[in-house]
Amino acid sequence: MTKKKYVYTFGGGRTEGEGAMKNLLGGKGANLAEMANLGLPVPPGFTVSTECCVDYFKNGNQLPDGVEAEINRALKHIENSMGMTFGSPENPLLVSCRSGARSSMPGMMETVLNVGLSTRTIPGLIAKTGNERFVYDAYRRLIMMYSDVVMEKAEGIEPAEGQAIRRQLDGIMDEVKAAKGYQYDTDLTVADLKALCDVFKAKIKEVLGKEFPDDPMDQLYGGIGAVLKSWNGKKAVAYRRIEGIPDDWGTAVNVQSMVFGNMGDTSATGVAFTRDPATGDNKFYGEWLINAQGEDVVAGTRTPNPLNNDTCNEQNKHLKSMEELYPALYQELFAIRNTLEAHYHDMLDIEFTIQEGKLFMLQCRVGKRTGTAALTMAMDMLDEKLIDEKTAVLRVMPNQLDELLHPILDVKAEEEAMLRGEVIAKGLPAGPGGAVGKICFTCDEVVAAAAKGEKVILVREETNPEDVEGMRGASGILTARGGMTSHAALVCRGWGKCCIVGAGSLIIDEKNGILKVGGKVLKRGDMLSLNGSRGYVYEGALPTMDSSENKKLQRFMALADKFRRLGVRANADTPEDARVARAFGAEGIGLFRTEHMFYGKNSEKPLFYLRKMILANSTAERENALAELYPYMKASVKDTLLAMQGLPVTFRLLDPPLHEFVPEESIKRRELADALGITPDEIDKRAETLHENNPMMGHRGVRLGITYPEISRAQMKAILEAAVEVGNCVPEIMVPVTCDVSELKLQKEILAEVAREVAETHGRDKVSYKLGSMIEIPRAALLADQMAEVAEFFSFGTNDLTQMTFGFSRDDIGAFLPDYLCKKLLDSDPFQTIDTKGVGRLIEFAVEGGRKTRPELKIGICGEQGGEPKSVAFCHAAGLNYVSCSPFRVPLARLAAAQAAIQQG
Amino acid sequence: MTKKKYVYTFGGGRTEGEGAMKNLLGGKGANLAEMANLGLPVPPGFTVSTECCVDYFKNGNQLPDGVEAEINRALKHIENSMGMTFGSPENPLLVSCRSGARSSMPGMMETVLNVGLSTRTIPGLIAKTGNERFVYDAYRRLIMMYSDVVMEKAEGIEPAEGQAIRRQLDGIMDEVKAAKGYQYDTDLTVADLKALCDVFKAKIKEVLGKEFPDDPMDQLYGGIGAVLKSWNGKKAVAYRRIEGIPDDWGTAVNVQSMVFGNMGDTSATGVAFTRDPATGDNKFYGEWLINAQGEDVVAGTRTPNPLNNDTCNEQNKHLKSMEELYPALYQELFAIRNTLEAHYHDMLDIEFTIQEGKLFMLQCRVGKRTGTAALTMAMDMLDEKLIDEKTAVLRVMPNQLDELLHPILDVKAEEEAMLRGEVIAKGLPAGPGGAVGKICFTCDEVVAAAAKGEKVILVREETNPEDVEGMRGASGILTARGGMTSHAALVCRGWGKCCIVGAGSLIIDEKNGILKVGGKVLKRGDMLSLNGSRGYVYEGALPTMDSSENKKLQRFMALADKFRRLGVRANADTPEDARVARAFGAEGIGLFRTEHMFYGKNSEKPLFYLRKMILANSTAERENALAELYPYMKASVKDTLLAMQGLPVTFRLLDPPLHEFVPEESIKRRELADALGITPDEIDKRAETLHENNPMMGHRGVRLGITYPEISRAQMKAILEAAVEVGNCVPEIMVPVTCDVSELKLQKEILAEVAREVAETHGRDKVSYKLGSMIEIPRAALLADQMAEVAEFFSFGTNDLTQMTFGFSRDDIGAFLPDYLCKKLLDSDPFQTIDTKGVGRLIEFAVEGGRKTRPELKIGICGEQGGEPKSVAFCHAAGLNYVSCSPFRVPLARLAAAQAAIQQG
């Protein structure tokens, strides 16, 4: 094997990488190379590859052999193309060290800027820039950032509450400002900054026991090491867990010559999106700050200026745009924007800096977007012929549809609230849709409330990466500070969560649990309503509504359906469910649970007869109770068949163990006993008989139909009679919990007999139906070739199949599954995403076996994973005919199926 | 396809079948053909094939097309070779109709004799035999048998208690005898019999509403149909269920010309075994009755004469032997015996009839035998060079070893009891070994007592096929009547169950629950002891002992081991178990359950510390409790390793869910709380936390070791330290309930660390061990290729694997598995015999996957099926390295493994 190359230069006329090398160079590194290749003004630098990161950890947190030599060679390249020298007292080069993984992890890893500034190089930089204040300000930033990132975090030091070095240095600076009566950092004088730097260094020595490094090379390698280590930092690991990013990808490190946006009024820094990331509108969208470094924009501590007219809004309309202030530079940037979109065929998120009137591109990557924006851009770019149909379909993630389907504030109610003046604050529309909930001020509160099933709005000054868990649990996020590229905005956009940032009029008193705004005082727990698409905050709880009837969405879904080969059905047990499912595009019902009629509203009567049936002491008594239950069973089937208007419906025979229907509490048992005219003792005894040690593997499903054929018979009759009366439909009868074809044969005999009876009663030659089997017991999957001798269709019950295949009781996994996920023993919760390795293997086995016996066998899935995109992709690959999921997830499944068809071919 | 041939003639110079055609002609038919081919005197006849039976049922209980023509042709053949004509008034042929399945089902199906006797043919037969009494007696027998078998049972009529036609006819005959003052049936005169026949026919008309058929052809087809139908009679179905005979084999019907053993003193009938079926001694062994029909011998109503000197015993020594009375005929029979043994190379069970001085062979089949006899004959025939070694090994069924290993009455105690005169009765030694138990008089009593775990002796006048269930539950059977070929004797011999028949001195008063014998009065529930090998009955309970140290058995087992390729280990958790296992030939321990130390004797202390560990509130508390538990864990391991003297031992880490160890009753919880110095409330709370809905799929096995690595660590340390201290052994550590290789990796890390510590403590470079995995979760079997990346051995836990594969909770199958077996949905209980179709497929999958990754992977099984012969054969076929079973079943497994090797090659 030839020696690995770990370091790739870019810019300055020698770019060794390209955009396609994202896995090796990370997203940022690859895009810097790509931009350089496009001839855009990228400050020269080099990328230390992700492979180096992986090898660094394998090598006991040491750079692999040879990397230093490569870095030094690449550094020389920067020096040559910049005409500056790293560590030179006369013409010192400064560099930044930034992380860059394959997949963007905003704010989760570390960055060090101004590396190379030291007592030795300061004079040269002052001489060169003529700006002593700038240099010392840069130095003070370096000290603060470096001590935090490299000397504390990267060393694994976990300071006590409030004792973080960064916090202590901030404290010192605040004291100085207070003592001198300064309001802004910019008020600090050169002398102040010089003194501060000395105090900082002394404090660092005292707290961390080490000198702040004065050798630029030490700084550089410290910075590179710290970025590498931040890949395994707590924040980054937690983020990867949520986003499903593998731990072994590693991050690249981008070392790039510094350009300064804070060298005066002809310097600036900015962030932009080539189109609006919230709405998807084809407008160049960005924010910039004059005389600032990049971190100032992202931090959200100053409200940034709009990039152009299109970006003006309530918060920034008083601030000058770049279009206005520096039209030539703006035009240059706008041309770059067009170049990039034409090249990437996608919306990009770019970072730029203007150093003394010269524009530099620091970053470009495919931009995160809301679901709404993803949809709009996909359809617009298709119309613009920038992308083809398949690409358009791939541009919206199935989970983003969630957002498009999720509620918004009821339009009329909101209008009236506006007219009544109930808009208590306005902010930036950072995450779409509507959210209504109780005010919470901390993430802990959110987590606690969410656990209770309460809807909450997280209200914060601003958010930071530590808040991610809490943000997840909230229905909406509202911050007083920050712009559209602030942490809260970035995260919420990614998640499609309702979010308003920079609502500056909020006064948040977290300690006392009070939110003051416009003369009103709201308390913790009071209700708020947010319109995240507009940025409006309302007092109280407004009603919400569906965001259906979206024409663009309908066009998009029709496009998706054009490529989709998997059918999509819904799991629905009521006419209402059935109607919702059809509205969402379901092509049938894949799972109608006959037992559903015993739960929820209007269930008293049928439940009573069911209990009577369960408590029967003989077949005759059981048959009597079934006769009383019969009209309810038939009506329930009939209503759903009518609602589905001829679309196929799969009826599953009774599944749960009978004891589930016997009341637990003695008072309920007494009532039941009275109603049935028996003693509570008899009920207790029967309940005792029905008790099971492992009910999940007990007397349920077809096993009930084996011991009590009369139960199967009654259900089958109800289904067939209902179908005959409705007409024009062929009911699919599905037998659950089967493990052997002999069970199906027995049920088939009963069904054939019932069918003859029903045909006779209705004066017909025959009645049509299909008989199929759930495949949810491993043995049924293993013997699928035999099952298909009788079954005309299969439906995978992946909930049970997962339980048996793993030996995981879904009710009991709480005791160990979190450990399994946390210790990375399993990639994901197999009850959410099909375990393709184990459960998936059984499914493939069953598909192969079933089709061998019966090539035309129709196969579907009706477990909860049927609406989860990865699982849908698996079902497509496994050759299933359809997936069935909850009505609300039908559009997701349709899109996931289309994408699977496009991606897998 | 050419037309099926359904009917095969034999004897009379045209034999169309042969011995090898057992599947088609049934055992009896094939052997009649074989005997005819050997030139033995077989009355001519024909066999209606088993295929005809199968088609008969398929054809709605009608003979398939063309069969009648074939039967009529075959009947013509009998007529021609006998020179008689069926239905002829002058020279009428009579025939018998007998069942004959592939596998013997003694007494389970029906027979009709004397078919062809009618008002039309009686005069001719009288004229021909000159014996009017014989003819009317034969007619009376035909009427009684035919009305019972053909007109009632075959028609599916289920008469009320005591109202069966046979019973009613018996009653009429008894009345006549009483009225006339007769003692025996033979006292009835011709006139009596004539009158009886008329009364019988009138009664039949009255009760069954049909005339007794007077047309011989009607009788013939009625008889054939009744025999066919008896294949699906209740008795036959129940017997097949017990013996595991498939329902779709069907029975053949043998129609054979009648020969009569009841035509006077030169006529006789008899049953013989070519060797002693109880002891296996090489002695011609048989019984005969002069002037009798075959049913009289089998029914056991008369004590039969001995065939020869070798057959004399206490009960029959006063009766004349055939050897003595008819030496020439005896020599002819003896020569046939030798011909048959030389031809069949096995011990045969034969039936013969002498009609007026001429010997006829009616049946010959491989004889049932006790385990002792099987062993003796196998080794004797090997020594006689009648069979080769492989055949000898195949001659003893593994389950027969049970009997050779089962207890016998303690030899000294029995001698003393004899000297004290406690032998209260003597009978025929019909089933070997010793049995001690309470007296029961009915099968219901036996079933009830057996359900309570009590040992009982079933005491009966005689047994009949309806008693089979009760006989199964009894430790021993004692009957007052019947010979060595009576029902009780046949059944018990087949089962290897202790049995004494024909103990004529017993006076049984079932109604009052009293057994009178030799002046003593015993009551229901009193203790009896039987020596079934000697036929002696003792009052009270004698001690029992092992029948080990059997030299013949040792030679046989050594022979078996010569062919065996599967290793055999034992499941053993204590040094005592380990010693027993070694004595039975176990080559190691395949399953040592570490949790066993918490059950049974001497478990108080370790159980207390275990509970302390379970109730710990922190890792530190848990580690403290584990430290206290540690010496017990280590000692338990060490003792077993010492007992196994260097043979391999597989230690399974803690398997059951922890809540199993928390006491249930509140008083016990209070005691525990006091001992631990905590409140009972805390225990309740912890128990509540530990409660699981489906504990079988809950927090157990390796899942405990994932959440509490300290538990794995402590166990691993105990095992490794014990092994180092014992020396000269490589402990095998087995991880239970795994579903992913990641679990094994984590356990391996802990083990490696523990091993380093132990090595260091004991001043060694390293300590040796193997790490393996149970394969008991379907997913582990599916991903076996990955599991084998870490596991150095696999052991199939077929109990759990069966639970998960079927979704059958073993604790809860009582509610439905009996229905599954009864309705024939499953062939056998998968917890007793490996389900080769489903579970077996997973096993094969895992073997293939595991060996692909690690060709030298050692694979065993340690579920309860590991000692069940069919399952052992499967394990051999699947390529396992060893089976592990309970110590007592080790010899069975060794033999089953040898037979699998011989049969499968």
PDB file of C-alpha atoms in Angstrom, chain A residues 691-699 702-703 706-707 709 739-740 742-743 746 777-779 782-783 785-786 803-809 811-812 815-816 819-820 823-826 835 837-838 841-842 845, chain B residues 691-699 702-703 706-707 709 739-740 742-743 746 777-779 782-783 785-786 803-809 811-812 815-816 819-820 823-826 835 837-838 841-842 845:
ATOM      1  CA  HIS A 691     -53.323 -14.625  33.479  1.00  0.00           C
ATOM      2  CA  GLU A 692     -50.104 -15.233  31.571  1.00  0.00           C
ATOM      3  CA  ASN A 693     -46.451 -14.894  32.467  1.00  0.00           C
ATOM      4  CA  ASN A 694     -45.490 -13.688  29.011  1.00  0.00           C
ATOM      5  CA  PRO A 695     -48.712 -12.599  27.372  1.00  0.00           C
ATOM      6  CA  MET A 696     -46.876 -11.415  24.265  1.00  0.00           C
ATOM      7  CA  MET A 697     -46.082 -15.055  23.561  1.00  0.00           C
ATOM      8  CA  GLY A 698     -49.287 -16.400  24.984  1.00  0.00           C
ATOM      9  CA  HIS A 699     -52.827 -17.251  24.010  1.00  0.00           C
ATOM     10  CA  VAL A 702     -54.844 -17.247  15.716  1.00  0.00           C
ATOM     11  CA  ARG A 703     -54.327 -19.281  18.863  1.00  0.00           C
ATOM     12  CA  ILE A 706     -57.794 -22.462  17.266  1.00  0.00           C
ATOM     13  CA  THR A 707     -59.184 -22.998  20.750  1.00  0.00           C
ATOM     14  CA  PRO A 709     -63.167 -21.476  16.367  1.00  0.00           C
ATOM     15  CA  CYS A 739     -46.482 -19.918  13.132  1.00  0.00           C
ATOM     16  CA  ASP A 740     -47.515 -22.823  10.920  1.00  0.00           C
ATOM     17  CA  SER A 742     -51.726 -25.791   9.593  1.00  0.00           C
ATOM     18  CA  GLU A 743     -53.250 -22.882  11.517  1.00  0.00           C
ATOM     19  CA  LEU A 746     -57.933 -24.587   9.823  1.00  0.00           C
ATOM     20  CA  ILE A 777     -43.560 -14.836  14.316  1.00  0.00           C
ATOM     21  CA  PRO A 778     -40.053 -15.803  13.183  1.00  0.00           C
ATOM     22  CA  ARG A 779     -41.179 -19.330  12.380  1.00  0.00           C
ATOM     23  CA  LEU A 782     -38.841 -19.192   8.081  1.00  0.00           C
ATOM     24  CA  LEU A 783     -41.659 -21.367   6.757  1.00  0.00           C
ATOM     25  CA  ASP A 785     -42.933 -21.109   1.500  1.00  0.00           C
ATOM     26  CA  GLN A 786     -45.458 -23.286   3.305  1.00  0.00           C
ATOM     27  CA  GLN A 803     -39.900  -8.491  19.568  1.00  0.00           C
ATOM     28  CA  MET A 804     -39.415 -12.177  18.859  1.00  0.00           C
ATOM     29  CA  THR A 805     -36.341 -11.808  16.684  1.00  0.00           C
ATOM     30  CA  PHE A 806     -34.530  -9.779  19.313  1.00  0.00           C
ATOM     31  CA  GLY A 807     -36.216 -11.349  22.305  1.00  0.00           C
ATOM     32  CA  PHE A 808     -37.044  -7.764  23.299  1.00  0.00           C
ATOM     33  CA  SER A 809     -40.348  -7.220  25.055  1.00  0.00           C
ATOM     34  CA  ASP A 811     -43.054  -3.107  27.186  1.00  0.00           C
ATOM     35  CA  ASP A 812     -39.857  -3.863  29.060  1.00  0.00           C
ATOM     36  CA  ALA A 815     -34.617  -1.195  31.432  1.00  0.00           C
ATOM     37  CA  PHE A 816     -31.915  -1.865  28.881  1.00  0.00           C
ATOM     38  CA  ASP A 819     -28.024   1.412  27.487  1.00  0.00           C
ATOM     39  CA  TYR A 820     -27.813  -0.408  24.173  1.00  0.00           C
ATOM     40  CA  LYS A 823     -23.203   2.191  24.448  1.00  0.00           C
ATOM     41  CA  LYS A 824     -23.723   1.939  20.691  1.00  0.00           C
ATOM     42  CA  LEU A 825     -24.524  -1.773  20.809  1.00  0.00           C
ATOM     43  CA  LEU A 826     -27.325  -1.085  18.358  1.00  0.00           C
ATOM     44  CA  ASP A 835     -33.389  -3.849  11.859  1.00  0.00           C
ATOM     45  CA  LYS A 837     -29.611  -7.171   9.540  1.00  0.00           C
ATOM     46  CA  GLY A 838     -31.771  -9.485  11.623  1.00  0.00           C
ATOM     47  CA  ARG A 841     -33.139 -10.970   6.874  1.00  0.00           C
ATOM     48  CA  LEU A 842     -36.250 -12.809   8.011  1.00  0.00           C
ATOM     49  CA  PHE A 845     -36.331 -14.888   3.566  1.00  0.00           C
TER      50      PHE A 845
ATOM     51  CA  HIS B 691     -41.471  -6.086  37.331  1.00  0.00           C
ATOM     52  CA  GLU B 692     -41.786  -6.963  33.666  1.00  0.00           C
ATOM     53  CA  ASN B 693     -44.749  -7.656  31.415  1.00  0.00           C
ATOM     54  CA  ASN B 694     -42.891 -10.291  29.441  1.00  0.00           C
ATOM     55  CA  PRO B 695     -39.910 -11.256  31.569  1.00  0.00           C
ATOM     56  CA  MET B 696     -38.845 -13.941  29.122  1.00  0.00           C
ATOM     57  CA  MET B 697     -38.008 -11.143  26.698  1.00  0.00           C
ATOM     58  CA  GLY B 698     -36.921  -8.705  29.350  1.00  0.00           C
ATOM     59  CA  HIS B 699     -33.871  -7.601  31.264  1.00  0.00           C
ATOM     60  CA  VAL B 702     -26.238 -10.488  28.771  1.00  0.00           C
ATOM     61  CA  ARG B 703     -28.571  -7.522  29.096  1.00  0.00           C
ATOM     62  CA  ILE B 706     -24.588  -4.600  29.714  1.00  0.00           C
ATOM     63  CA  THR B 707     -26.366  -2.450  32.285  1.00  0.00           C
ATOM     64  CA  PRO B 709     -20.915  -4.734  33.832  1.00  0.00           C
ATOM     65  CA  CYS B 739     -28.672 -10.854  19.949  1.00  0.00           C
ATOM     66  CA  ASP B 740     -25.731  -8.929  18.500  1.00  0.00           C
ATOM     67  CA  SER B 742     -21.594  -5.950  19.945  1.00  0.00           C
ATOM     68  CA  GLU B 743     -22.767  -7.468  23.216  1.00  0.00           C
ATOM     69  CA  LEU B 746     -18.301  -5.653  25.329  1.00  0.00           C
ATOM     70  CA  ILE B 777     -32.410 -15.533  20.284  1.00  0.00           C
ATOM     71  CA  PRO B 778     -33.435 -15.822  16.630  1.00  0.00           C
ATOM     72  CA  ARG B 779     -31.387 -12.773  15.715  1.00  0.00           C
ATOM     73  CA  LEU B 782     -29.483 -15.090  11.843  1.00  0.00           C
ATOM     74  CA  LEU B 783     -26.316 -13.099  12.508  1.00  0.00           C
ATOM     75  CA  ASP B 785     -21.532 -15.184  11.029  1.00  0.00           C
ATOM     76  CA  GLN B 786     -20.978 -12.000  13.000  1.00  0.00           C
ATOM     77  CA  GLN B 803     -39.980 -19.855  22.566  1.00  0.00           C
ATOM     78  CA  MET B 804     -38.943 -16.949  20.377  1.00  0.00           C
ATOM     79  CA  THR B 805     -39.172 -18.788  17.077  1.00  0.00           C
ATOM     80  CA  PHE B 806     -42.719 -19.918  17.767  1.00  0.00           C
ATOM     81  CA  GLY B 807     -43.684 -16.981  19.928  1.00  0.00           C
ATOM     82  CA  PHE B 808     -44.716 -19.603  22.491  1.00  0.00           C
ATOM     83  CA  SER B 809     -44.208 -18.705  26.125  1.00  0.00           C
ATOM     84  CA  ASP B 811     -45.110 -20.971  30.889  1.00  0.00           C
ATOM     85  CA  ASP B 812     -48.314 -20.217  29.044  1.00  0.00           C
ATOM     86  CA  ALA B 815     -53.851 -22.744  27.233  1.00  0.00           C
ATOM     87  CA  PHE B 816     -53.342 -23.708  23.600  1.00  0.00           C
ATOM     88  CA  ASP B 819     -55.282 -28.001  21.218  1.00  0.00           C
ATOM     89  CA  TYR B 820     -52.442 -27.736  18.701  1.00  0.00           C
ATOM     90  CA  LYS B 823     -55.951 -30.891  16.298  1.00  0.00           C
ATOM     91  CA  LYS B 824     -52.690 -32.059  14.734  1.00  0.00           C
ATOM     92  CA  LEU B 825     -51.524 -28.534  13.950  1.00  0.00           C
ATOM     93  CA  LEU B 826     -48.091 -29.549  15.200  1.00  0.00           C
ATOM     94  CA  ASP B 835     -38.849 -28.436  15.595  1.00  0.00           C
ATOM     95  CA  LYS B 837     -38.616 -27.163  10.203  1.00  0.00           C
ATOM     96  CA  GLY B 838     -38.468 -23.826  11.982  1.00  0.00           C
ATOM     97  CA  ARG B 841     -33.654 -24.103  10.115  1.00  0.00           C
ATOM     98  CA  LEU B 842     -32.304 -21.368  12.344  1.00  0.00           C
ATOM     99  CA  PHE B 845     -28.375 -21.270   9.398  1.00  0.00           C
TER     100      PHE B 845
END
